[in-house]
Amino acid sequence: MSCVVAVVGATGVVGREMLRTLEARRFPASRVLALASPRSAGRRLPFAGGEIEVQTASPEAFAGVSYALFSAGATTARELGPAAAAHGAVVIDNSSAWRMDPDVPLVVPEVNMHAAAKRPRGIIANPNCSTIQMLVALKPLHDAARIRHIVVSTYQAASGKGHAAMEELLAQNHALANGSPPPAAILPGQLALNVLMDWKASPGSDYSEEELKMVNETRKILSDDGIAVSPTTVRVPVVTGHSEAIHVQFHRPMDAVEARRLLASAPGVKLFDEPYAPGRHPQPIHAVGSDDVFVGRVRDDLGVPGAINLFVVADNLRKGAALNAVQIAEGLMG
Ligand SMILES: NC(=O)c1ccc[n+]([C@@H]2O[C@H](COP(=O)([O-])OP(=O)(O)OC[C@H]3O[C@@H](n4cnc5c(N)ncnc54)[C@H](OP(=O)(O)O)[C@@H]3O)[C@@H](O)[C@H]2O)c1
């Protein structure tokens, strides 16, 4: 079955990854529309050996579209998502606009693809990039022993904040190498050679918006409001590839031997766990351009019997955004 696909935000880092993903996976599209803001109308983007011209995203642009893959921020998703759905498109949105709406399923195909079947608004939400990779890694462990508590620290790449942040990190590296002050118009300060807290405050909480996304999205995706999640998120001077150190406790004890066995055959997971062989542990440079969520450093916790520690790395633009959205569309096509 062939269909028309619209990529909204096609000029952004996630949108361009969506085009590459649709092409690489030979998604059965008779036509792919590249939509963005009026600033980009007429720009040409490479696709399938040729080019497609960018059009302005508007309600009318969705006529005849079967799948609308949005990566254009929450404001655009709120404005245009319902219009695309009203034209009959299945909207799969990467922003935070719809994630916690009870009428919008929040889907990681390896974890809860079944949830995508019920979508009263015609909209499906892609979770936050950090939540996606964490849950791909934890799902097989959850199925075996049911998670009780997750303590997670993230090390998030600049591209997670979009094209401009990625460019600014590179400009900061260049400025520092030349003895100049690093520019910081997009990032909240010097990220090059540094680590930053880079998210907005959540009203009424000491936790950042990003940290609370990991709490609330995990509970929604795993359909378990009893799961405790204790997150700390930071931005590190990496261009692409988010890393996470995760401590996880279960309703029954698990050891590292069992965890490795479960992870070795888990969908979407690449177990990469030879930490003392040089370079044989998950790193962002391995994950960039890969579909897999890399999992390593699987260890029994030293202080909490029956709990596991692991290190998880994935390409935030790919499994953290574009690939997850395309996999949802593929799953719906059957
Ligand atoms: N980066 C990640 O790792 C990641 C992961 C998960 C989710 N997301 C989410 O994905 C979305 C896009 O992120 P990104 O990193 O790709 O950002 P980006 O590189 O800054 O790209 C933003 C895109 O949105 C488009 N856009 C902005 N305003 C628009 C409007 N009024 N109408 C139509 N298009 C508009 C831009 O078009 P112009 O070029 O014309 O301005 C551009 O294509 C965000 O919601 C983000 O939270 C990102």
Short mmCIF file of C-alpha atoms and ligand atoms in Angstrom, two decimals:
data_model
loop_
_atom_site.label_atom_id
_atom_site.label_comp_id
_atom_site.label_asym_id
_atom_site.label_seq_id
_atom_site.Cartn_x
_atom_site.Cartn_y
_atom_site.Cartn_z
CA MET A 1 0.00 0.00 0.00
CA SER A 2 1.47 3.32 -1.04
CA CYS A 3 0.63 6.65 0.61
CA VAL A 4 1.47 10.35 0.82
CA VAL A 5 3.70 11.37 3.75
CA ALA A 6 4.25 14.93 4.98
CA VAL A 7 7.32 15.80 7.06
CA VAL A 8 6.58 18.98 9.00
CA GLY A 9 9.77 20.70 10.13
CA ALA A 10 11.64 19.06 7.26
CA THR A 11 14.49 21.60 7.38
CA GLY A 12 15.32 20.89 11.04
CA VAL A 13 17.78 18.32 12.38
CA VAL A 14 14.98 15.84 13.16
CA GLY A 15 13.07 16.57 9.94
CA ARG A 16 16.13 15.94 7.79
CA GLU A 17 16.75 12.70 9.70
CA MET A 18 13.11 11.76 8.98
CA LEU A 19 13.69 12.20 5.26
CA ARG A 20 16.85 10.07 5.46
CA THR A 21 14.98 7.43 7.51
CA LEU A 22 12.01 7.25 5.10
CA GLU A 23 14.47 6.85 2.23
CA ALA A 24 16.74 4.30 3.96
CA ARG A 25 13.83 2.11 5.09
CA ARG A 26 12.12 2.38 1.66
CA PHE A 27 8.94 3.58 3.31
CA PRO A 28 6.18 2.90 0.76
CA ALA A 29 5.34 6.54 0.01
CA SER A 30 4.05 7.54 -3.42
CA ARG A 31 4.96 11.14 -2.50
CA VAL A 32 6.81 12.85 0.34
CA LEU A 33 6.02 16.50 1.14
CA ALA A 34 8.63 18.62 2.91
CA LEU A 35 6.89 21.32 5.00
CA ALA A 36 8.45 24.03 7.16
CA SER A 37 7.95 27.68 8.09
CA PRO A 38 7.46 30.35 5.39
CA ARG A 39 11.18 31.21 5.88
CA SER A 40 12.14 27.98 4.15
CA ALA A 41 9.58 27.91 1.30
CA GLY A 42 11.32 27.12 -1.97
CA ARG A 43 14.42 25.58 -0.33
CA ARG A 44 15.39 22.26 -1.85
CA LEU A 45 16.25 19.22 0.29
CA PRO A 46 17.93 16.02 -0.90
CA PHE A 47 15.62 13.01 -1.05
CA ALA A 48 15.80 9.63 -2.78
CA GLY A 49 18.57 10.62 -5.15
CA GLY A 50 16.84 13.86 -6.15
CA GLU A 51 15.48 16.91 -4.37
CA ILE A 52 12.14 17.99 -2.96
CA GLU A 53 11.04 21.59 -2.64
CA VAL A 54 10.04 22.84 0.79
CA GLN A 55 6.49 24.23 1.07
CA THR A 56 4.97 26.31 3.81
CA ALA A 57 3.14 24.21 6.38
CA SER A 58 -0.54 25.23 6.37
CA PRO A 59 -3.83 23.42 7.06
CA GLU A 60 -4.47 23.03 3.30
CA ALA A 61 -1.08 21.37 2.74
CA PHE A 62 -2.39 18.19 4.41
CA ALA A 63 -5.09 17.39 1.82
CA GLY A 64 -4.51 13.80 0.67
CA VAL A 65 -1.79 13.13 3.26
CA SER A 66 -1.95 9.74 5.05
CA TYR A 67 0.87 10.24 7.57
CA ALA A 68 2.01 13.64 8.88
CA LEU A 69 5.29 13.35 10.76
CA PHE A 70 5.69 16.54 12.82
CA SER A 71 9.03 17.81 14.20
CA ALA A 72 8.40 21.55 14.23
CA GLY A 73 7.99 22.35 17.91
CA ALA A 74 5.00 22.38 20.23
CA THR A 75 3.39 25.60 18.96
CA THR A 76 3.24 24.35 15.37
CA ALA A 77 2.03 20.93 16.53
CA ARG A 78 -0.82 22.52 18.49
CA GLU A 79 -1.75 24.77 15.56
CA LEU A 80 -1.47 22.34 12.67
CA GLY A 81 -1.75 18.85 14.21
CA PRO A 82 -5.57 18.93 14.50
CA ALA A 83 -5.87 20.38 10.97
CA ALA A 84 -3.78 17.54 9.55
CA ALA A 85 -5.86 15.01 11.49
CA ALA A 86 -9.07 16.65 10.20
CA HIS A 87 -7.82 15.95 6.66
CA GLY A 88 -7.59 12.26 7.62
CA ALA A 89 -3.85 12.08 8.22
CA VAL A 90 -2.42 10.09 11.11
CA VAL A 91 -0.34 12.72 12.94
CA ILE A 92 2.84 11.50 14.66
CA ASP A 93 4.26 14.41 16.63
CA ASN A 94 7.75 14.74 18.13
CA SER A 95 7.05 17.78 20.29
CA SER A 96 5.80 17.85 23.87
CA ALA A 97 2.45 19.39 22.77
CA TRP A 98 0.29 16.27 22.96
CA ARG A 99 2.33 13.76 24.95
CA MET A 100 0.36 13.91 28.19
CA ASP A 101 -3.09 14.36 26.60
CA PRO A 102 -5.17 11.36 27.76
CA ASP A 103 -6.65 11.10 24.24
CA VAL A 104 -3.22 10.86 22.60
CA PRO A 105 -1.22 7.63 22.79
CA LEU A 106 2.48 8.02 23.62
CA VAL A 107 4.29 5.28 21.76
CA VAL A 108 7.63 3.52 21.60
CA PRO A 109 7.04 0.63 19.16
CA GLU A 110 9.28 -1.84 21.04
CA VAL A 111 7.36 -1.08 24.25
CA ASN A 112 3.68 -0.26 23.60
CA MET A 113 2.84 -0.27 19.87
CA HIS A 114 -0.62 -1.59 20.83
CA ALA A 115 -1.45 1.85 22.31
CA ALA A 116 -1.32 3.46 18.84
CA ALA A 117 -4.53 1.71 17.79
CA LYS A 118 -6.69 3.97 19.98
CA ARG A 119 -6.15 7.59 18.91
CA PRO A 120 -9.39 9.61 19.24
CA ARG A 121 -7.70 12.84 18.11
CA GLY A 122 -5.96 11.17 15.16
CA ILE A 123 -2.69 12.13 16.85
CA ILE A 124 0.06 9.89 18.23
CA ALA A 125 2.90 11.41 20.27
CA ASN A 126 6.55 10.44 20.09
CA PRO A 127 8.06 10.55 23.58
CA ASN A 128 11.01 12.69 24.61
CA CYS A 129 14.31 11.35 23.19
CA SER A 130 15.70 10.52 26.66
CA THR A 131 12.57 8.58 27.61
CA ILE A 132 12.56 6.57 24.37
CA GLN A 133 16.07 5.16 24.71
CA MET A 134 15.66 4.48 28.43
CA LEU A 135 12.46 2.49 27.92
CA VAL A 136 13.73 0.49 24.93
CA ALA A 137 16.53 -0.69 27.25
CA LEU A 138 14.35 -1.25 30.34
CA LYS A 139 11.32 -2.90 28.69
CA PRO A 140 12.73 -6.48 28.70
CA LEU A 141 13.74 -6.08 32.36
CA HIS A 142 10.31 -4.65 33.23
CA ASP A 143 8.54 -7.57 31.55
CA ALA A 144 10.59 -10.01 33.63
CA ALA A 145 10.59 -8.39 37.08
CA ARG A 146 8.38 -5.22 36.99
CA ILE A 147 10.21 -1.97 37.66
CA ARG A 148 9.69 -0.24 41.02
CA HIS A 149 12.19 2.65 40.90
CA ILE A 150 14.48 4.18 38.24
CA VAL A 151 17.30 6.60 39.09
CA VAL A 152 18.58 8.11 35.84
CA SER A 153 21.26 10.68 35.01
CA THR A 154 21.42 11.83 31.40
CA TYR A 155 24.32 13.23 29.37
CA GLN A 156 22.49 14.90 26.48
CA ALA A 157 23.94 16.08 23.18
CA ALA A 158 23.60 19.59 21.74
CA SER A 159 21.57 18.44 18.71
CA GLY A 160 18.79 17.53 21.14
CA LYS A 161 18.09 21.26 21.22
CA GLY A 162 17.92 21.57 17.43
CA HIS A 163 20.09 22.71 14.57
CA ALA A 164 20.98 26.11 16.03
CA ALA A 165 22.29 24.65 19.32
CA MET A 166 24.40 22.12 17.42
CA GLU A 167 25.93 24.90 15.31
CA GLU A 168 26.53 27.00 18.40
CA LEU A 169 28.46 24.21 20.14
CA LEU A 170 30.73 23.95 17.08
CA ALA A 171 31.14 27.75 17.05
CA GLN A 172 31.99 27.69 20.78
CA ASN A 173 34.71 25.05 20.16
CA HIS A 174 36.12 27.23 17.36
CA ALA A 175 36.01 30.41 19.46
CA LEU A 176 37.75 28.78 22.43
CA ALA A 177 40.45 27.33 20.14
CA ASN A 178 41.06 30.88 18.89
CA GLY A 179 41.05 32.48 22.33
CA SER A 180 37.70 34.28 21.77
CA PRO A 181 34.68 34.30 24.09
CA PRO A 182 32.25 31.51 23.10
CA PRO A 183 28.93 32.70 21.62
CA ALA A 184 25.89 31.74 23.73
CA ALA A 185 22.71 32.95 22.00
CA ILE A 186 20.95 29.55 21.95
CA LEU A 187 22.71 27.67 24.75
CA PRO A 188 22.49 29.14 28.26
CA GLY A 189 26.27 29.53 28.51
CA GLN A 190 29.52 27.81 27.55
CA LEU A 191 28.84 24.16 26.68
CA ALA A 192 32.16 23.52 24.91
CA LEU A 193 34.59 21.91 27.43
CA ASN A 194 31.79 22.14 30.00
CA VAL A 195 28.53 20.57 31.26
CA LEU A 196 25.31 22.61 31.54
CA MET A 197 21.81 22.47 32.95
CA ASP A 198 19.87 23.50 29.86
CA TRP A 199 16.11 23.24 30.42
CA LYS A 200 13.32 25.42 31.74
CA ALA A 201 12.05 25.20 35.30
CA SER A 202 8.77 23.37 35.89
CA PRO A 203 6.41 25.62 37.85
CA GLY A 204 6.10 24.41 41.42
CA SER A 205 8.95 21.89 41.18
CA ASP A 206 12.72 21.88 41.73
CA TYR A 207 12.96 19.54 38.73
CA SER A 208 13.39 20.82 35.16
CA GLU A 209 10.78 20.31 32.44
CA GLU A 210 13.03 17.70 30.84
CA GLU A 211 13.35 15.77 34.12
CA LEU A 212 9.60 15.73 34.70
CA LYS A 213 9.03 14.56 31.12
CA MET A 214 11.08 11.45 31.96
CA VAL A 215 8.94 10.83 35.05
CA ASN A 216 5.51 11.38 33.50
CA GLU A 217 6.18 9.83 30.10
CA THR A 218 7.68 6.66 31.66
CA ARG A 219 4.55 6.14 33.74
CA LYS A 220 2.24 6.74 30.78
CA ILE A 221 4.11 4.45 28.37
CA LEU A 222 4.43 1.61 30.89
CA SER A 223 0.84 2.23 32.14
CA ASP A 224 2.03 2.25 35.75
CA ASP A 225 1.69 5.41 37.84
CA GLY A 226 3.38 3.62 40.74
CA ILE A 227 6.82 3.60 39.10
CA ALA A 228 9.17 6.03 40.86
CA VAL A 229 11.57 7.91 38.56
CA SER A 230 14.39 10.08 39.96
CA PRO A 231 15.98 11.98 37.05
CA THR A 232 18.88 14.42 36.63
CA THR A 233 19.39 15.76 33.09
CA VAL A 234 22.45 17.66 31.85
CA ARG A 235 23.76 18.81 28.46
CA VAL A 236 27.29 17.66 27.54
CA PRO A 237 29.55 18.94 24.73
CA VAL A 238 28.63 16.11 22.33
CA VAL A 239 27.02 16.96 18.97
CA THR A 240 24.73 13.91 18.69
CA GLY A 241 24.06 10.89 20.91
CA HIS A 242 22.49 10.96 24.36
CA SER A 243 23.97 8.81 27.17
CA GLU A 244 22.24 7.71 30.37
CA ALA A 245 23.46 6.10 33.59
CA ILE A 246 20.51 4.13 34.97
CA HIS A 247 19.95 2.42 38.32
CA VAL A 248 16.82 0.28 38.39
CA GLN A 249 15.05 -1.57 41.19
CA PHE A 250 12.37 -4.23 40.64
CA HIS A 251 9.50 -5.91 42.45
CA ARG A 252 11.61 -9.06 42.55
CA PRO A 253 15.44 -9.28 42.59
CA MET A 254 17.35 -9.37 39.31
CA ASP A 255 21.07 -9.93 38.80
CA ALA A 256 23.38 -8.78 36.04
CA VAL A 257 23.56 -12.26 34.48
CA GLU A 258 19.79 -12.35 33.99
CA ALA A 259 19.70 -8.72 32.81
CA ARG A 260 22.38 -9.38 30.17
CA ARG A 261 20.53 -12.48 28.97
CA LEU A 262 17.27 -10.53 28.61
CA LEU A 263 18.96 -7.58 26.91
CA ALA A 264 20.85 -9.79 24.44
CA SER A 265 17.63 -10.68 22.59
CA ALA A 266 15.61 -7.50 23.19
CA PRO A 267 14.22 -5.71 20.12
CA GLY A 268 16.03 -2.46 19.31
CA VAL A 269 18.82 -3.17 21.82
CA LYS A 270 22.48 -3.79 21.04
CA LEU A 271 24.19 -5.26 24.09
CA PHE A 272 27.73 -3.88 24.03
CA ASP A 273 29.17 -4.90 27.34
CA GLU A 274 32.92 -5.46 27.41
CA PRO A 275 33.78 -2.40 29.50
CA TYR A 276 37.40 -3.26 30.14
CA ALA A 277 38.31 -3.99 26.52
CA PRO A 278 39.40 -0.58 25.15
CA GLY A 279 36.42 1.20 23.59
CA ARG A 280 34.03 -1.77 23.96
CA HIS A 281 31.32 0.07 25.90
CA PRO A 282 28.47 2.26 24.59
CA GLN A 283 29.55 5.69 23.37
CA PRO A 284 27.79 8.41 21.35
CA ILE A 285 30.20 7.86 18.43
CA HIS A 286 28.90 4.29 18.14
CA ALA A 287 25.26 5.33 18.29
CA VAL A 288 25.33 8.14 15.69
CA GLY A 289 23.70 6.91 12.52
CA SER A 290 22.63 3.63 14.15
CA ASP A 291 19.07 2.45 14.78
CA ASP A 292 20.09 0.56 17.91
CA VAL A 293 19.97 1.54 21.56
CA PHE A 294 23.40 0.54 22.88
CA VAL A 295 23.42 -0.97 26.38
CA GLY A 296 26.50 -1.78 28.43
CA ARG A 297 28.12 -1.58 31.88
CA VAL A 298 25.43 -3.97 33.18
CA ARG A 299 26.25 -4.47 36.86
CA ASP A 300 24.68 -5.66 40.10
CA ASP A 301 24.19 -2.65 42.36
CA LEU A 302 26.66 -2.68 45.26
CA GLY A 303 24.30 -1.15 47.82
CA VAL A 304 20.82 -2.36 46.82
CA PRO A 305 20.60 -6.16 46.47
CA GLY A 306 18.58 -7.23 43.41
CA ALA A 307 18.97 -3.87 41.62
CA ILE A 308 20.85 -3.32 38.34
CA ASN A 309 22.99 -0.48 36.98
CA LEU A 310 23.50 0.06 33.25
CA PHE A 311 24.68 2.62 30.71
CA VAL A 312 22.53 3.37 27.67
CA VAL A 313 23.42 5.37 24.55
CA ALA A 314 21.40 6.14 21.41
CA ASP A 315 21.20 8.60 18.52
CA ASN A 316 18.75 11.23 19.79
CA LEU A 317 17.84 12.32 16.25
CA ARG A 318 17.23 8.77 15.08
CA LYS A 319 15.74 6.38 17.68
CA GLY A 320 15.11 9.40 19.91
CA ALA A 321 12.94 11.07 17.25
CA ALA A 322 12.85 10.32 13.49
CA LEU A 323 13.19 6.54 13.51
CA ASN A 324 10.68 6.10 16.34
CA ALA A 325 8.10 8.14 14.37
CA VAL A 326 8.68 6.22 11.14
CA GLN A 327 8.49 2.89 13.01
CA ILE A 328 5.09 3.93 14.40
CA ALA A 329 3.84 4.65 10.87
CA GLU A 330 5.24 1.32 9.66
CA GLY A 331 3.54 -0.45 12.55
CA LEU A 332 0.19 1.08 11.61
CA MET A 333 0.62 0.01 7.99
CA GLY A 334 1.09 -3.58 9.23
N1 LIG B 1 16.58 17.28 18.30
C1 LIG B 1 16.20 16.19 18.96
O1 LIG B 1 17.03 15.33 19.35
C2 LIG B 1 14.75 15.94 19.23
C3 LIG B 1 14.37 14.72 19.78
C4 LIG B 1 13.03 14.48 20.05
C5 LIG B 1 12.11 15.45 19.76
N2 LIG B 1 12.49 16.64 19.21
C6 LIG B 1 11.45 17.63 18.90
O2 LIG B 1 11.36 17.77 17.49
C7 LIG B 1 10.99 19.11 17.16
C8 LIG B 1 12.01 19.71 16.19
O3 LIG B 1 13.27 19.69 16.76
P1 LIG B 1 14.61 19.91 15.95
O4 LIG B 1 15.66 19.51 16.90
O5 LIG B 1 14.58 19.28 14.60
O6 LIG B 1 14.62 21.52 15.79
P2 LIG B 1 15.25 22.45 14.66
O7 LIG B 1 16.48 21.85 14.08
O8 LIG B 1 15.36 23.78 15.29
O9 LIG B 1 14.12 22.48 13.52
C9 LIG B 1 12.87 23.08 13.75
C10 LIG B 1 11.99 22.84 12.54
O10 LIG B 1 10.69 23.37 12.82
C11 LIG B 1 10.30 24.19 11.71
N3 LIG B 1 9.37 25.24 12.13
C12 LIG B 1 9.58 26.21 13.05
N4 LIG B 1 8.50 27.02 13.12
C13 LIG B 1 7.60 26.56 12.22
C14 LIG B 1 6.30 26.97 11.79
N5 LIG B 1 5.70 28.03 12.34
N6 LIG B 1 5.69 26.25 10.83
C15 LIG B 1 6.28 25.17 10.28
N7 LIG B 1 7.52 24.74 10.62
C16 LIG B 1 8.16 25.42 11.58
C17 LIG B 1 11.61 24.78 11.23
O11 LIG B 1 11.43 25.30 9.92
P3 LIG B 1 12.36 26.54 9.39
O12 LIG B 1 13.68 25.92 9.03
O13 LIG B 1 11.59 27.03 8.23
O14 LIG B 1 12.46 27.51 10.52
C18 LIG B 1 12.49 23.54 11.27
O15 LIG B 1 12.23 22.72 10.16
C19 LIG B 1 10.89 19.85 18.50
O16 LIG B 1 9.54 19.82 18.90
C20 LIG B 1 11.73 19.02 19.43
O17 LIG B 1 11.33 19.15 20.77
C21 LIG B 1 13.79 16.90 18.93
#
